[in-house]
Coordinates of C-alpha atoms in Angstrom, one line a residue:
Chain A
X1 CA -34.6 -15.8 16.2
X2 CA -35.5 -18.2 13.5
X3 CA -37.7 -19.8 16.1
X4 CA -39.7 -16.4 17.0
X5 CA -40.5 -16.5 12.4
X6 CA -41.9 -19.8 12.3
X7 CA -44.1 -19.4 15.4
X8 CA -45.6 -16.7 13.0
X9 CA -46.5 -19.7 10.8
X10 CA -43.3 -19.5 8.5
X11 CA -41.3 -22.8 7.4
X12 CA -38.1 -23.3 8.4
X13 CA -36.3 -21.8 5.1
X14 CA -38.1 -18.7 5.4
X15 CA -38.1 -18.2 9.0
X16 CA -34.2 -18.7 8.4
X17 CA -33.7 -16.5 5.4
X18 CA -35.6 -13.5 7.0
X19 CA -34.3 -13.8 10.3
X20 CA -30.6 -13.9 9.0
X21 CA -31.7 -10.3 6.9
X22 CA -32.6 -9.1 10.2
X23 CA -29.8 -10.4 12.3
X24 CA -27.5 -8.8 9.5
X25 CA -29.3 -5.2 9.5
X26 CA -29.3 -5.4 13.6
X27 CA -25.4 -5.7 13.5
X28 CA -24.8 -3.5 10.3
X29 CA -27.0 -0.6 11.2
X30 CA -25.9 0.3 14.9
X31 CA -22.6 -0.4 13.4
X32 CA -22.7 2.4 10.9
X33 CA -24.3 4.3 13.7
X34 CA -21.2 3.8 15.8
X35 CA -18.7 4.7 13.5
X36 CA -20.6 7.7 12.7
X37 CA -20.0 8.5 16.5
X38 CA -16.5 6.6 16.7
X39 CA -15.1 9.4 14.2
X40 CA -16.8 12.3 16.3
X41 CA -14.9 10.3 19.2
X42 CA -11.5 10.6 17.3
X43 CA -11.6 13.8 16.8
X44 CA -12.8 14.8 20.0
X45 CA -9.7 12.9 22.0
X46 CA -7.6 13.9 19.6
X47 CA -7.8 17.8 19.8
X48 CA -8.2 17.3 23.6
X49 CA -4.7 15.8 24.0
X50 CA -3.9 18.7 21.0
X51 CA -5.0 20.9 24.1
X52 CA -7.9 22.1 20.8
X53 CA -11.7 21.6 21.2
X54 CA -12.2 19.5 18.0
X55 CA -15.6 19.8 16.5
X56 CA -18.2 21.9 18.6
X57 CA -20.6 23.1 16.7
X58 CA -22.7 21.2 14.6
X59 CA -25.0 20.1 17.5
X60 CA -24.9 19.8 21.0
X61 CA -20.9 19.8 21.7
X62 CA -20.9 18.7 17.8
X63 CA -22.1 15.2 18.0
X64 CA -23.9 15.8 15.2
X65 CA -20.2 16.7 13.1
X66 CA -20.0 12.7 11.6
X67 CA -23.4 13.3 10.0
X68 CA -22.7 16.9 9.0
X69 CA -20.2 15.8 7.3
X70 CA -21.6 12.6 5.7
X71 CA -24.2 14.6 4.2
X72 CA -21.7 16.7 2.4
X73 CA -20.0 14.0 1.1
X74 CA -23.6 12.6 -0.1
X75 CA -23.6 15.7 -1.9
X76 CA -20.9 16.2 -3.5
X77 CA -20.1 15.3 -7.1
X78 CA -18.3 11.9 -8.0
X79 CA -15.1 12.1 -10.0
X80 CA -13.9 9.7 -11.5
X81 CA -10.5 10.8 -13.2
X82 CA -10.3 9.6 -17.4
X83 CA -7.5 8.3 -17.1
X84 CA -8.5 5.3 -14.3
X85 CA -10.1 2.2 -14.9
X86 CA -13.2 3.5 -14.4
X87 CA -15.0 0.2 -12.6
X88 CA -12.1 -0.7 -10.8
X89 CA -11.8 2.2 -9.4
X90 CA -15.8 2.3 -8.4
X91 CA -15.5 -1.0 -7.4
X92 CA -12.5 -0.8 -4.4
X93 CA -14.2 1.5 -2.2
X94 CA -17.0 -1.1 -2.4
X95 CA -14.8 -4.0 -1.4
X96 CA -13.1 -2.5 1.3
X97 CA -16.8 -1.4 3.0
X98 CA -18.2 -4.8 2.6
X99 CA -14.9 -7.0 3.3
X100 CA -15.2 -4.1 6.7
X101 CA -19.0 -5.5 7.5
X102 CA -18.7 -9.0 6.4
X103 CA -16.4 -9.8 9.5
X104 CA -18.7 -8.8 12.2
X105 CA -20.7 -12.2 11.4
X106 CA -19.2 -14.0 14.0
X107 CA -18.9 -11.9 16.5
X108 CA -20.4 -12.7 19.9
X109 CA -22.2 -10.0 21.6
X110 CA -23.8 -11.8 24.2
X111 CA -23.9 -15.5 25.7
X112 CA -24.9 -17.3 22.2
X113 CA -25.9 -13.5 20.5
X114 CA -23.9 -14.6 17.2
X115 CA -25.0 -14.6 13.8
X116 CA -23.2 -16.9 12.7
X117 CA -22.0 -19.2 15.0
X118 CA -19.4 -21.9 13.1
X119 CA -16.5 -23.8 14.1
X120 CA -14.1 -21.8 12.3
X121 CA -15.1 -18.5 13.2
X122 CA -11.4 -16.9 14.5
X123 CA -10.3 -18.5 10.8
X124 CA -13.0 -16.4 9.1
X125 CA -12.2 -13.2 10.4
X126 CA -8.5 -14.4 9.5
X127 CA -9.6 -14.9 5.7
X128 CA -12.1 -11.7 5.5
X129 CA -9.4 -9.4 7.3
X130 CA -6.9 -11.0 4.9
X131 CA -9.2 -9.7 2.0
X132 CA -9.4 -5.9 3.5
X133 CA -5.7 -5.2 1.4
X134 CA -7.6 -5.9 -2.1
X135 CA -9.7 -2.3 -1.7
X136 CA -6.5 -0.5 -1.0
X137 CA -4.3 -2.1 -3.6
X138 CA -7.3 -1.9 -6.4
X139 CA -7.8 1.7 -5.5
X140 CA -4.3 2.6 -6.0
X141 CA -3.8 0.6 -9.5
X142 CA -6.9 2.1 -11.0
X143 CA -6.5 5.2 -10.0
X144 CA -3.7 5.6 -12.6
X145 CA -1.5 8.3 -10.7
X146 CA 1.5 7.8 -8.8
X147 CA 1.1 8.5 -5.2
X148 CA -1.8 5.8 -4.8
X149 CA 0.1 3.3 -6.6
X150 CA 2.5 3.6 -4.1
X151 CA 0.2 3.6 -1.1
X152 CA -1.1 0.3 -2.7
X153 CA 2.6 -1.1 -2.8
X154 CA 3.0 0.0 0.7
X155 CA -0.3 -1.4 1.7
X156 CA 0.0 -4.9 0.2
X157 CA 3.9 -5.1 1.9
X158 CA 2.5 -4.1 5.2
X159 CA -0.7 -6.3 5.5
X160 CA 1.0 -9.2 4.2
X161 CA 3.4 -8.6 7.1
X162 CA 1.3 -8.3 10.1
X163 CA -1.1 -10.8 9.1
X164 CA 1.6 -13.3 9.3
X165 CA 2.6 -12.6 13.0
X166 CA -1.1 -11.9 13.8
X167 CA -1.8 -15.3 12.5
X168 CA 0.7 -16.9 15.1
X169 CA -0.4 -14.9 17.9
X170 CA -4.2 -16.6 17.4
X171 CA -2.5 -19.4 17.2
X172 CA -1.7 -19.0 20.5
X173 CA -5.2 -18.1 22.0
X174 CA -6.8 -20.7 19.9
X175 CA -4.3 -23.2 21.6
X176 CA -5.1 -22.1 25.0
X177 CA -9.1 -22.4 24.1
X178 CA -8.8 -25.8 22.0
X179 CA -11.5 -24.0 20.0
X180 CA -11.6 -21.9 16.6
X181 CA -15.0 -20.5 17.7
X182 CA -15.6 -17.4 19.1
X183 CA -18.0 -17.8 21.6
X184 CA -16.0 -21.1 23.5
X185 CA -13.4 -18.8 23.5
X186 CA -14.7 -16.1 25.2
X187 CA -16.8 -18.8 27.6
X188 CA -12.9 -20.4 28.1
X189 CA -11.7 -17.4 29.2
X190 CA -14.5 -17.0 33.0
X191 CA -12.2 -17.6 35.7
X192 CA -9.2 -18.0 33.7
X193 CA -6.6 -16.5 36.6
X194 CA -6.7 -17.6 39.9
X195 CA -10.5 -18.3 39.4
X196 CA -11.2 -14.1 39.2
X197 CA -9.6 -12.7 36.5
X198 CA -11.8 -13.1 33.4
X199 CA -9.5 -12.6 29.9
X200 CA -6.5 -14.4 28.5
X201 CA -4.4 -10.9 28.9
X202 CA -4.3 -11.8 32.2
X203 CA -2.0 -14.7 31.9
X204 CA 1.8 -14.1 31.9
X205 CA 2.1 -16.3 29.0
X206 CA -0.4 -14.5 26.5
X207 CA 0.1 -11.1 27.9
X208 CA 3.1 -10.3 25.5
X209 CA 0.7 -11.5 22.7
X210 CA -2.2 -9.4 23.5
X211 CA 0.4 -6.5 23.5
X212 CA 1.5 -7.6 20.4
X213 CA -1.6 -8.3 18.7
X214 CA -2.6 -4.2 20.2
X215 CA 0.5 -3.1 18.1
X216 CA -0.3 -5.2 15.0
X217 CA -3.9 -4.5 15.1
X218 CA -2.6 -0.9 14.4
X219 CA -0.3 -1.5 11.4
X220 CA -3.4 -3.9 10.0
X221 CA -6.0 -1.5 10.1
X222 CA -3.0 1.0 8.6
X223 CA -4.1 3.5 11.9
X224 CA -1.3 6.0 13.1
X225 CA 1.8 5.4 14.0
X226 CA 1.7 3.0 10.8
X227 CA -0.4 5.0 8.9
X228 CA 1.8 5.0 5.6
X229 CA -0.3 4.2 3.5
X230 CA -1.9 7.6 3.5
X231 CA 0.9 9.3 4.7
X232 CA 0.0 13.0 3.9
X233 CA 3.6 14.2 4.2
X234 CA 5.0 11.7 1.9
X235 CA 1.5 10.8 -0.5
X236 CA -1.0 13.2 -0.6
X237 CA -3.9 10.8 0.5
X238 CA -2.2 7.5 -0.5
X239 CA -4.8 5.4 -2.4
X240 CA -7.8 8.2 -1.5
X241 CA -6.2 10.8 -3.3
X242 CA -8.1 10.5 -6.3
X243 CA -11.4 9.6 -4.7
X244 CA -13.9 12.1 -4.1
X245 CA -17.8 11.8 -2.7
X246 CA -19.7 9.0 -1.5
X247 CA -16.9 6.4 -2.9
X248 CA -14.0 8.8 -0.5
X249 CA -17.2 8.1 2.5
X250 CA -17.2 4.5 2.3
X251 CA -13.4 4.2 2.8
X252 CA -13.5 6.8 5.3
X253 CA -16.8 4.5 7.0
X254 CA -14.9 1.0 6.2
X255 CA -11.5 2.3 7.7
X256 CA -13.5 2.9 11.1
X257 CA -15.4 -0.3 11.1
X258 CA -12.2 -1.8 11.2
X259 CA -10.7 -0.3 13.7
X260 CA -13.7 -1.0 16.2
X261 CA -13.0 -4.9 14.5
X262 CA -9.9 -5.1 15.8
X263 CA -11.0 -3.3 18.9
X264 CA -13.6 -6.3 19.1
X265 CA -11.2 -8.8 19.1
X266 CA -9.1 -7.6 21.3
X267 CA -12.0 -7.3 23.6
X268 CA -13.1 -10.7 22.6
X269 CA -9.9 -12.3 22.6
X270 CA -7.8 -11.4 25.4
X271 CA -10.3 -9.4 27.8
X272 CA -13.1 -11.8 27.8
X273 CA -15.6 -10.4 25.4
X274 CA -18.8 -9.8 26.8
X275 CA -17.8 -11.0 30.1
X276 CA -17.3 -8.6 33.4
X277 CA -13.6 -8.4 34.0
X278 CA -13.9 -9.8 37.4
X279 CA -15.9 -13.0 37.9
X280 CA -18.3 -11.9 40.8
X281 CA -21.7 -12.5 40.3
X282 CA -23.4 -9.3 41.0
X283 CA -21.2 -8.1 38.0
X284 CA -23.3 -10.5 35.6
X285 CA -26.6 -8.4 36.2
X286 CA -24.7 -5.8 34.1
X287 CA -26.0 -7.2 30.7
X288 CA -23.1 -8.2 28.9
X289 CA -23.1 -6.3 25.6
X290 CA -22.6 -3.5 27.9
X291 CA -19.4 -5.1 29.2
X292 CA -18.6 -5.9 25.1
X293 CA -19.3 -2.3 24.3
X294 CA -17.3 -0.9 27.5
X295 CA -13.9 -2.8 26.6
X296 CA -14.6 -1.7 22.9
X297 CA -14.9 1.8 23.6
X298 CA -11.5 1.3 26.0
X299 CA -9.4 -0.1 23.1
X300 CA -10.7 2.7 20.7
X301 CA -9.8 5.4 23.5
X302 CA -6.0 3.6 23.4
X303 CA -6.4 3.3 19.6
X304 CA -7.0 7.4 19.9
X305 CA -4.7 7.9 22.7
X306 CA -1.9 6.1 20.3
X307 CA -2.7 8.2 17.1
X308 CA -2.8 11.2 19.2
X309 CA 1.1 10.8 21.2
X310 CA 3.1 8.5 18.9
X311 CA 5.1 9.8 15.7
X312 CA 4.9 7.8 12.5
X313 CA 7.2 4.9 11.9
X314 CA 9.3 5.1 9.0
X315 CA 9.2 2.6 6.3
X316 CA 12.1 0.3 7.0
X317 CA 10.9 0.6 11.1
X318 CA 7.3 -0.7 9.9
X319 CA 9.1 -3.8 8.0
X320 CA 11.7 -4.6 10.7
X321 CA 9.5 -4.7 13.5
X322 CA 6.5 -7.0 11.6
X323 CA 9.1 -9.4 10.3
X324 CA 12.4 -9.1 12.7
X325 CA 10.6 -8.4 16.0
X326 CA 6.7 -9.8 15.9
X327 CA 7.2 -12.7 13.9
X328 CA 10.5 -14.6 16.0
X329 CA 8.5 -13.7 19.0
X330 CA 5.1 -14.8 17.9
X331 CA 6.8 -17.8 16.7
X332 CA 8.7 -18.5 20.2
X333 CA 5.3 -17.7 21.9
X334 CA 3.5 -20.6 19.9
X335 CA 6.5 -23.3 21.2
X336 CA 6.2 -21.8 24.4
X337 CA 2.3 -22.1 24.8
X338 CA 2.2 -25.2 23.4
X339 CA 5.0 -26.6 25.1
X340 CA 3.2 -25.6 28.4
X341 CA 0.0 -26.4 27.3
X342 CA 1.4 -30.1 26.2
X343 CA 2.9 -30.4 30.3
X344 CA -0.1 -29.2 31.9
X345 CA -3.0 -30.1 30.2
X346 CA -2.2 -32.7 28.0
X347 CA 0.6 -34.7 29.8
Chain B
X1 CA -33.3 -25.7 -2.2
X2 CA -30.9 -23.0 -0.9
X3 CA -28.1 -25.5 -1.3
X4 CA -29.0 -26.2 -4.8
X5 CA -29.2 -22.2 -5.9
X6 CA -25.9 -21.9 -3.8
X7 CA -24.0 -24.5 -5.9
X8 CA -25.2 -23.5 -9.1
X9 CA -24.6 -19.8 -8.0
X10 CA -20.6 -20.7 -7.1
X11 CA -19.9 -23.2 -9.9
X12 CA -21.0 -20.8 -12.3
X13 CA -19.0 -18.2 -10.9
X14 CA -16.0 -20.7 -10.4
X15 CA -16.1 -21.6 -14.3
X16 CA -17.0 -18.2 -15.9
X17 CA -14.4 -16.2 -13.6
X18 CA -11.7 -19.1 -14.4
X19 CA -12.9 -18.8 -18.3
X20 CA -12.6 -15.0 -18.6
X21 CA -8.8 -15.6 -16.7
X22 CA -7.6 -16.6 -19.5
X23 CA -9.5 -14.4 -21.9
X24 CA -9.1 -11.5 -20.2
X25 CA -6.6 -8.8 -21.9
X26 CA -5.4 -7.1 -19.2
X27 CA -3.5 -9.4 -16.8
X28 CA -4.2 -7.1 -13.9
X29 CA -8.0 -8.2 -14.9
X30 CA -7.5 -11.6 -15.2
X31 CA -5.6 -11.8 -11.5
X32 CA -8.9 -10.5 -10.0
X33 CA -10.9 -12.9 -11.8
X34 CA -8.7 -15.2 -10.5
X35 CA -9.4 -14.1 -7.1
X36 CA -12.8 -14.0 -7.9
X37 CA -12.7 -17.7 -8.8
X38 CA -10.6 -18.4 -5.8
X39 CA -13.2 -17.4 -3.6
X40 CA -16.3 -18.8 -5.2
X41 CA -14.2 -22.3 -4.8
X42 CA -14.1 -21.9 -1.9
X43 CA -18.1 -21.1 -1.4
X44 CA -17.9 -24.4 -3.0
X45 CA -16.1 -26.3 -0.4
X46 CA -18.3 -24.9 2.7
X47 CA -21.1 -26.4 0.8
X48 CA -19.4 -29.9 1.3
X49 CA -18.8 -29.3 4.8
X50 CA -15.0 -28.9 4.6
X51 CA -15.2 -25.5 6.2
X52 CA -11.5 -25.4 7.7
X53 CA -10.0 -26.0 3.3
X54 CA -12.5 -22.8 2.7
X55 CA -11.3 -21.2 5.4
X56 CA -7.8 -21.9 4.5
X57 CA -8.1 -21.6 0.6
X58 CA -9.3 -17.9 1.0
X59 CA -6.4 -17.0 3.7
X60 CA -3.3 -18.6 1.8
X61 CA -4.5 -18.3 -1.6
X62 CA -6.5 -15.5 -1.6
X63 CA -5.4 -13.6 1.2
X64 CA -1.3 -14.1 0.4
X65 CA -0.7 -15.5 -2.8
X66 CA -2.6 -13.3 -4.8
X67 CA -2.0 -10.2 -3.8
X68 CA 1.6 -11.4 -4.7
X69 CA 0.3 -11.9 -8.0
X70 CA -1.5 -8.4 -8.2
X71 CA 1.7 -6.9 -6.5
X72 CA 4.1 -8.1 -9.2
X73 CA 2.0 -7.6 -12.3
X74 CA 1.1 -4.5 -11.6
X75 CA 4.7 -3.4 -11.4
X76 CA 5.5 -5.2 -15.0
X77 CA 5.2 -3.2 -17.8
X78 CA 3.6 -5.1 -20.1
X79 CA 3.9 -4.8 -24.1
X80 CA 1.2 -6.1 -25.4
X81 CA 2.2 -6.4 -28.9
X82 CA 4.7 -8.7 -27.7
X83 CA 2.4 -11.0 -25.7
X84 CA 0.5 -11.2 -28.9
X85 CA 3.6 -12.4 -30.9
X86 CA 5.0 -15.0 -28.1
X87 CA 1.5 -16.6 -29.2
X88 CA 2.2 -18.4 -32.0
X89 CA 5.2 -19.6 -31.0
X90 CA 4.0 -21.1 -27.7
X91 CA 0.6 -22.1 -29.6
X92 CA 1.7 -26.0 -30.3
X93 CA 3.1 -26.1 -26.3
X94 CA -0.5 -24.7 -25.0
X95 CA -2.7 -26.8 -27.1
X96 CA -0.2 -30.0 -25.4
X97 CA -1.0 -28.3 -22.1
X98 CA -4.7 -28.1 -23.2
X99 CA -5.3 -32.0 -24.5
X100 CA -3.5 -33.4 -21.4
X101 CA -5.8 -31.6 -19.3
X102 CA -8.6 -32.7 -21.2
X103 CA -7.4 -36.1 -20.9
X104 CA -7.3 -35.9 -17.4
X105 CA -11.5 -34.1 -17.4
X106 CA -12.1 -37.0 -19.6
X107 CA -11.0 -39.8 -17.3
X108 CA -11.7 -38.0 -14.0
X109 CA -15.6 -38.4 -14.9
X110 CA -15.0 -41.8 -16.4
X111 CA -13.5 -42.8 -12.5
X112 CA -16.5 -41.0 -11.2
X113 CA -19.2 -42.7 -13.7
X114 CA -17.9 -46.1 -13.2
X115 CA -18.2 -45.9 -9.3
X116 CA -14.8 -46.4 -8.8
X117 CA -14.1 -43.3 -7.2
X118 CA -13.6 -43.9 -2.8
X119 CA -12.3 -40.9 -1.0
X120 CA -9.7 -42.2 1.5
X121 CA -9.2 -45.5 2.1
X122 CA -11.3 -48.1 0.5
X123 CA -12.9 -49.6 3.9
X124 CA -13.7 -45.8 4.8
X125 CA -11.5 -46.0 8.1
X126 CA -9.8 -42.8 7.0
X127 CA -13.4 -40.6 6.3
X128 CA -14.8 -38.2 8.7
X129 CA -16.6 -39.9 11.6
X130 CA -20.2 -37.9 12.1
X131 CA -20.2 -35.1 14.4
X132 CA -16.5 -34.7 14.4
X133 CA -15.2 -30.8 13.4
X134 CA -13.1 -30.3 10.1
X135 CA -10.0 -28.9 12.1
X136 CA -10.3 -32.3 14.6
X137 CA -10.6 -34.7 11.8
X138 CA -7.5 -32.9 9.9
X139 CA -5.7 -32.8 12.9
X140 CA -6.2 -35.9 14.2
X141 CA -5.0 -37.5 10.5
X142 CA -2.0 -35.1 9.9
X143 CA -0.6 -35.5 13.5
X144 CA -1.4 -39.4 14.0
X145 CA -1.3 -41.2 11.1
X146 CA 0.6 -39.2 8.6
X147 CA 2.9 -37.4 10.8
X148 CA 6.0 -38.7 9.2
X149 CA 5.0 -37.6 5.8
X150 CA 3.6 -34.5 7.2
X151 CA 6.9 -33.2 8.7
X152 CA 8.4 -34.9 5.4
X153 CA 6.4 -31.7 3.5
X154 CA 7.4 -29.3 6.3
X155 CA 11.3 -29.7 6.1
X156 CA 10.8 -29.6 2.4
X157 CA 9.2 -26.3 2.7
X158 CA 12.1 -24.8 4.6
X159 CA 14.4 -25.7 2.4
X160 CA 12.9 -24.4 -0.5
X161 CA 12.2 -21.4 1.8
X162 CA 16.0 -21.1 2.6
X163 CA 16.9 -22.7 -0.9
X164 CA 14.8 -19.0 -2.1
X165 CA 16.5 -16.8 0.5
X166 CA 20.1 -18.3 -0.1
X167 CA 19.8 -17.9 -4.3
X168 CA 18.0 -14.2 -4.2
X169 CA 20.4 -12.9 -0.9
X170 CA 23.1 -10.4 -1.7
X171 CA 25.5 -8.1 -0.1
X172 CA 25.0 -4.7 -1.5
X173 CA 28.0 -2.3 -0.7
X174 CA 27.2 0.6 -2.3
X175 CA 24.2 1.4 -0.4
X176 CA 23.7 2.5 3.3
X177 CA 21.6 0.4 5.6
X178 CA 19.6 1.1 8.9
X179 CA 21.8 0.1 12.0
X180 CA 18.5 0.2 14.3
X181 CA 20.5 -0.6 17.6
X182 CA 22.9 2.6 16.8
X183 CA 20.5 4.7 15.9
X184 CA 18.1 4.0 19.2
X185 CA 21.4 4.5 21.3
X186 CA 22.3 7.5 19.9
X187 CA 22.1 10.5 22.3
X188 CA 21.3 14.5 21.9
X189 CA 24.9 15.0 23.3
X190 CA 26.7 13.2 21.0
X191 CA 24.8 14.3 17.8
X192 CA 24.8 18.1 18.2
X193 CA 27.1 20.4 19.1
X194 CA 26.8 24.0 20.8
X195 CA 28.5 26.7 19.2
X196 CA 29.0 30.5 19.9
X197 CA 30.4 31.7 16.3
X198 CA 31.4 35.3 16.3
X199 CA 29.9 37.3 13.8
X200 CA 30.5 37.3 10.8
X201 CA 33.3 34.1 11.1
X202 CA 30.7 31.6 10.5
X203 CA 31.2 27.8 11.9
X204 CA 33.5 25.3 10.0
X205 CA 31.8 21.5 10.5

């Protein structure tokens, strides 16, 4: 894209600066766009497995409900209680939309369709997902009232947790890959079983960790059954409770953009991104954002599907199985792929 | 010119958000800044090229040691008042702290003036060959040359790591912990029972 600017007689800084704005606003607007129509999704597989209809009538067969409802949100008033710390508390919601966005940077939607295409790109989305706790745990201090202080303690035990295993489970794919960047991974994974099978989930070794990354993707992006951070039963609205307006939209907008993250990377990761599962070449005339979006709309549907059928774990559970099940077993997985690795490839 | 406006942008940041740290009255406050300056050092290092330290400054420190920090001091309940006296007691001890580290500014860009300063070893065999990823070059050093010393720092970890667990482990008795494995084996028929009570009698459990 920088090339298309300076043919229009821009130098190279320019043409650089302008077409990163656009690259950024082609990701970040169709993004928004999708989560609009990811929560309308949600809702829609969740009331159908509820045997309800789920929203139907803002719209034809209430598509239009996300926007609906972000328009009332946009015009409600903001309250900000007097006893918070008033721009703390105005600045989390802000931190967890952006840290939501910034992640999506090195993403590859296409053969080389990457803004930002650097060597450390799996450690990136490591670091910015690693930042997504700060919104929660800000929220819940300045809100100054109990139940989202102890969301926030929840939250920051619980990240912390299943960022550790998740850490070791990439470990593992970037092992198999020899590469920390996105798009050789997904370009490693064509053919990767038995010549056919395109996706790391399709080898017995990394199978367990795609199924464990699925699971910890979940308690990450705090989605049910490891919702307790807003655990209505027990909290209220965990750290939400107090917020109110645009600043209760843009956790509401930066919880979804997370989800569809992590539905991303499981796409990218361990079902070859934005190649066709099988590696047959009439397959490849299928553009391959298509494939990308496919396998992300998949993962969401089992997101839904898990939200929908699975009970929420209780406190201890959450803890036991992040730090006495998913990180022994990540941590076997990584001698065990290595160990292979070091036979086969490496001898 | 963007690299230029990019440094000045992050060192600012780095030495105002470190500054207003330690000025900062509420210690809440002054662990964001500290995050704040956290991450800005580590815009600092992608401008040198070491990516993989950025990458790894904002996972480990930002990403898991502060929020340990924001999750313990926001539990403390802090008196002020008797921050404010621990102050001139401690006053002699900080300015110590404070002239050492001066010391060490002081000679740092003396080492730095005089030329003296080589990164590695002095005939450069250790420095990053051209074209060569961060995680590569690391890797390659760590693993090859400096394995010993490098698994040196690894057992010392796990023992500290142990050394922690071992010192802060202790067998409570008077409370009543989860036996997971009981609990997923236990069946309907052995945790209710069916009975008919006649009326009026009531069930005795």
């Amino acid at each position: 894209m920088t090339a298309f600017f300076q043919s229009l007689g821009m130098n190279y800084e320019w043409a650089w600066f302008v077409s990163t704005i656009c690259g950024i606003l082609l990701i970040a607007l169709p993004l928004m766009l999708g989560v609009a129509m990811i929560i309308y999704a949600d809702r829609k597989i969740w009331a159908a497995m509820a045997l309800r209809r789920g929203p139907n009538v803002v719209g034809p067969f209430g598509l239009l409900q996300s926007f609906a409802d972000g328009l009332k949100v946009f015009l409600q008033e903001t309250i900000v209680p007097s006893a918070s710390n008033k721009i703390l508390f105005l600045i989390a919601p802000i931190i967890t939309f952006t840290v939501a966005l910034m992640a999506w940077a090195v993403i590859p939607f296409n053969s080389g369709a990457v803004l930002a295409d650097i060597n450390v790109g799996l450690l990136y989305v490591l670091a910015i997902s690693s930042l997504g706790v700060y919104g929660v745990v800000i929220a819940g201090w300045a809100s100054n009232s109990k139940y989202p202080f102890f969301s926030a303690m929840r939250a920051s035990a619980q990240m912390i947790s299943y960022e550790v295993s998740i850490g070791f489970i990439l470990i593992c794919v970037v092992l198999w890959a020899g590469s920390f960047n996105l798009n050789e991974i997904v370009a490693d994974q064509k053919g990767h079983v038995f010549g056919i099978l395109n996706g790391y989930a399709f080898n017995p070794l990394l199978f367990p960790m795609w199924v464990m990354f699925l699971i910890s993707g979940m308690a990450e992006t705090a989605r049910a059954p490891f919702d307790l951070t807003e655990a209505e039963s027990e909290l209220v609205a965990g750290y939400q409770t107090e917020y109110s307006s645009m600043a209760f939209a843009l956790y509401w907008l930066g919880e979804y953009a997370n989800v569809l993250l992590m539905c991303t990377l499981n796409a990218v990761l361990f079902f070859g991104g934005y190649l066709p599962p099988l590696d047959l070449p009439f397959l490849y005339i299928v553009p391959g954002f298509v494939w990308l979006l496919a396998k992300i709309l998949f993962f969401f549907f089992v997101f839904s599907w898990v939200k929908a059928t699975v009970p929420r774990y209780r406190y201890d559970q959450l803890m036991r199985l992040g730090w006495k099940v998913f990180l022994p077993v990540s941590l076997g997985f990584v001698v065990l792929v290595s160990g292979y690795l070091m036979f086969t490839r490496y001898g | 010119m963007i690299h230029t406006i990019a440094f000045y942008l992050f060192a600012t940041l780095v030495v105002a958000s470190g500054a207003i740290t330690i000025l900062a009255r509420n210690p809440v406050h002054s662990v964001l800044w500290l995050i704040l300056a956290f991450f800005n050092a580590a815009g600092l290092m992608v401008l040198v090229g070491a990516e993989f330290i950025a990458m790894l400054l904002v996972i480990v420190y930002v990403g898991a040691v502060a929020v340990l920090f924001l999750f313990v001091v926001m539990m403390l309940d802090i008196d002020f008042a008797e921050l404010r006296a621990g102050f001139i007691k401690n006053f002699p001890l900080g300015m110590l702290v404070a002239v050492v580290l001066l010391c060490e500014i002081v000679l740092g860009v003396g080492a730095y003036r005089a030329g003296a300063l080589h990164l590695g070893t002095p005939d450069g065999s250790a420095a990053t060959a051209v074209g060569v990823s961060n995680i590569k070059a690391i890797g390659t050093l760590l693993y090859g040359r400096y394995l010993f010393l490098f698994e040196a720092a690894g057992v010392i970890l796990l023992v500290a790591m142990i050394g922690a667990i071992v010192l802060t482990h202790r067998q409570r008795s008077d409370t009543r912990g989860q036996n997971i494995s009981r609990q997923i084996a236990r069946r309907p028929d052995e945790a209710t029972v069916n009975v008919k009570p006649e009326v009026g009698k009531g069930v005795s459990l």
